[in-house]
Amino acid sequence: MYVSWNDFAVGGGALFVRVSTDNGLTWTPHQLTTGTPFIRDVQITGDLVTGDVYVAGMDEGGGGLAGPRSNLMFRSTDGGNTWTNTYTGPTFSGPGTGLCDSNSYFATMFGTYWRHMGWGEPAAFNHVVSYVYAQHGAGADAGDVFYIRSTDSGQTFSAPLKLNTDTTTRPQWQPNLSVSP
């Protein structure tokens, strides 16, 4: 079992994974980042064929609408004992139409209440790692959904492919992903 999260008591939000090999009776912590820069824990997933475990993270570039974002992928090949940052993607502008009134770090989609920074979801099967996420679209388009794919266990990824095909400026965001044999 694997649980990932940001521990804000360590370095301003270090990324951790806790691993249990006895159905949750005991847990072993593993620190993936120092907390500087802040790398958001996005999602954790496993590859049922290889046993590899992946954690998707995001450097939110200091938050807000102006900070550039980048996606990161961490991988463990030994049951979560050791972790490697296998991929840090190019920077992009995060989705959003405004900033949250109560905390301007967070971008919003509707008014000032629906916070979203572009986080996505990873999925893996037989060394193929897929990831969907949102980023600011062209011009006034507040958000589009993009897909990237790795065929080498998360070492390299394809160029981002825009999945939504609308020609409006309506924001597309909060994508989900699943894989199946």
Coordinates of C-alpha atoms in Angstrom, one line a residue:
M1 CA 0.0 0.0 0.0
Y2 CA 1.2 3.5 -0.8
V3 CA 0.0 6.9 0.4
S4 CA 1.5 10.2 -0.9
W5 CA 1.1 13.7 0.5
N6 CA 2.7 17.0 1.3
D7 CA 3.9 17.3 4.9
F8 CA 3.8 21.1 5.6
A9 CA 5.7 20.6 8.8
V10 CA 8.8 19.7 6.8
G11 CA 10.5 22.3 4.7
G12 CA 7.3 24.1 3.7
G13 CA 5.6 21.1 2.2
A14 CA 8.0 18.2 1.5
L15 CA 6.6 15.4 -0.7
F16 CA 6.4 12.1 1.1
V17 CA 5.2 8.5 0.4
R18 CA 4.4 6.1 3.2
V19 CA 4.6 2.4 2.4
S20 CA 2.9 -0.5 4.1
T21 CA 3.8 -4.1 3.3
D22 CA 1.4 -5.6 5.9
N23 CA -2.0 -4.3 4.9
G24 CA -1.7 -1.0 6.8
L25 CA -0.5 -2.3 10.2
T26 CA 2.8 -0.5 9.9
W27 CA 4.1 2.3 7.7
T28 CA 7.5 3.4 6.5
P29 CA 8.0 7.0 5.4
H30 CA 10.1 8.1 2.4
Q31 CA 10.8 11.7 1.7
L32 CA 10.9 12.5 -2.1
T33 CA 11.5 16.3 -2.0
T34 CA 12.8 18.9 0.5
G35 CA 9.9 21.3 0.2
T36 CA 11.9 23.9 -1.5
P37 CA 10.8 24.5 -4.2
F38 CA 7.3 23.4 -3.2
I39 CA 6.3 20.3 -5.3
R40 CA 2.6 19.6 -5.0
D41 CA 1.6 15.9 -4.5
V42 CA -0.8 15.3 -7.3
Q43 CA -1.5 11.6 -7.5
I44 CA 0.1 8.2 -6.9
T45 CA -0.4 5.2 -9.1
G46 CA 1.1 1.7 -9.7
D47 CA 1.9 -0.3 -12.8
L48 CA 0.3 -3.7 -12.2
V49 CA 2.6 -5.4 -14.8
T50 CA 6.0 -4.1 -13.6
G51 CA 5.3 -3.3 -10.0
D52 CA 6.7 0.2 -10.4
V53 CA 5.0 3.0 -8.5
Y54 CA 4.7 6.6 -9.8
V55 CA 4.0 9.8 -8.0
A56 CA 3.0 12.8 -10.2
G57 CA 3.9 16.2 -8.8
M58 CA 3.6 19.8 -9.8
D59 CA 5.9 22.7 -9.3
E60 CA 3.2 25.4 -9.1
G61 CA 5.7 28.2 -9.7
G62 CA 4.8 30.2 -6.6
G63 CA 1.0 30.0 -7.2
G64 CA -1.4 32.5 -8.6
L65 CA -2.0 32.9 -12.3
A66 CA 1.4 34.3 -13.3
G67 CA 3.7 31.6 -11.9
P68 CA 4.8 29.0 -14.5
R69 CA 3.9 25.4 -13.7
S70 CA 5.8 22.2 -14.5
N71 CA 4.8 18.5 -14.2
L72 CA 7.2 16.1 -12.4
M73 CA 7.2 12.3 -12.3
F74 CA 8.8 10.2 -9.5
R75 CA 9.3 6.5 -9.8
S76 CA 10.1 3.6 -7.5
T77 CA 11.1 0.2 -8.9
D78 CA 11.7 -1.5 -5.5
G79 CA 8.4 -1.3 -3.7
G80 CA 8.7 2.3 -2.6
N81 CA 12.1 2.0 -0.8
T82 CA 13.8 4.4 -3.2
W83 CA 12.5 7.1 -5.5
T84 CA 13.9 8.9 -8.5
N85 CA 12.6 12.1 -10.2
T86 CA 12.5 10.6 -13.7
Y87 CA 10.9 13.6 -15.4
T88 CA 10.5 17.3 -15.1
G89 CA 8.4 18.8 -17.9
P90 CA 8.5 22.1 -19.7
T91 CA 6.9 25.1 -18.0
F92 CA 3.4 26.2 -18.9
S93 CA 0.8 28.7 -17.7
G94 CA -1.8 27.2 -15.3
P95 CA -5.5 27.3 -15.9
G96 CA -7.7 29.9 -14.3
T97 CA -10.0 32.9 -14.5
G98 CA -9.1 34.6 -11.3
L99 CA -7.6 34.2 -7.8
C100 CA -9.2 32.8 -4.6
D101 CA -10.3 35.6 -2.3
S102 CA -9.2 33.8 0.8
N103 CA -5.8 32.7 -0.5
S104 CA -4.4 34.3 -3.7
Y105 CA -1.9 31.4 -4.1
F106 CA -4.8 29.4 -5.7
A107 CA -6.2 30.1 -9.1
T108 CA -10.0 29.7 -9.6
M109 CA -12.2 28.8 -12.5
F110 CA -15.6 30.2 -11.3
G111 CA -15.8 33.3 -9.2
T112 CA -13.4 33.0 -6.3
Y113 CA -14.3 29.6 -5.0
W114 CA -13.4 26.7 -7.3
R115 CA -9.6 26.3 -6.8
H116 CA -7.6 24.4 -9.4
M117 CA -3.9 24.7 -10.3
G118 CA -3.8 22.4 -13.3
W119 CA -3.3 19.1 -11.4
G120 CA -3.8 16.0 -13.4
E121 CA -3.8 12.2 -13.0
P122 CA -1.3 9.6 -13.9
A123 CA -1.9 6.0 -15.0
A124 CA 0.7 3.3 -15.8
F125 CA 0.6 -0.1 -17.5
N126 CA 3.5 -2.2 -18.7
H127 CA 6.1 0.6 -18.7
V128 CA 3.7 3.0 -20.5
V129 CA 3.0 6.0 -18.2
S130 CA 0.2 8.4 -19.2
Y131 CA -0.7 11.8 -17.6
V132 CA -3.5 14.3 -18.2
Y133 CA -3.5 17.8 -16.8
A134 CA -4.9 21.3 -17.5
Q135 CA -3.1 24.4 -18.6
H136 CA -4.1 27.8 -19.8
G137 CA -5.2 27.8 -23.4
A138 CA -4.4 30.2 -26.2
G139 CA -5.4 33.8 -25.8
A140 CA -8.4 34.2 -23.5
D141 CA -9.1 30.5 -23.2
A142 CA -8.8 29.9 -19.4
G143 CA -8.1 26.2 -19.6
D144 CA -7.5 23.2 -21.9
V145 CA -6.9 19.5 -21.1
F146 CA -3.6 18.0 -22.3
Y147 CA -2.2 14.5 -22.5
I148 CA 1.4 13.3 -22.3
R149 CA 2.7 9.7 -22.7
S150 CA 5.9 7.9 -21.9
T151 CA 6.9 4.5 -23.3
D152 CA 10.0 4.2 -21.2
S153 CA 8.7 4.1 -17.6
G154 CA 8.5 7.8 -17.2
Q155 CA 12.0 8.8 -18.4
T156 CA 10.7 10.9 -21.3
F157 CA 7.3 12.0 -22.4
S158 CA 5.7 13.0 -25.7
A159 CA 4.8 16.6 -26.6
P160 CA 1.6 17.7 -24.9
L161 CA -1.5 16.8 -27.0
K162 CA -4.6 19.0 -26.5
L163 CA -7.6 16.7 -25.9
N164 CA -10.5 19.1 -25.9
T165 CA -11.6 20.3 -29.3
D166 CA -13.9 23.2 -28.5
T167 CA -13.2 26.6 -30.2
T168 CA -14.7 28.6 -27.3
T169 CA -13.0 30.2 -24.4
R170 CA -14.9 28.1 -21.9
P171 CA -12.4 26.5 -19.5
Q172 CA -11.8 22.8 -19.7
W173 CA -10.1 21.4 -16.5
Q174 CA -9.9 18.7 -13.8
P175 CA -9.3 15.8 -16.2
N176 CA -9.2 12.1 -15.0
L177 CA -7.5 9.1 -16.5
S178 CA -7.6 5.4 -16.2
V179 CA -5.9 2.5 -18.1
S180 CA -6.9 -1.1 -18.6
P181 CA -5.3 -4.0 -20.5

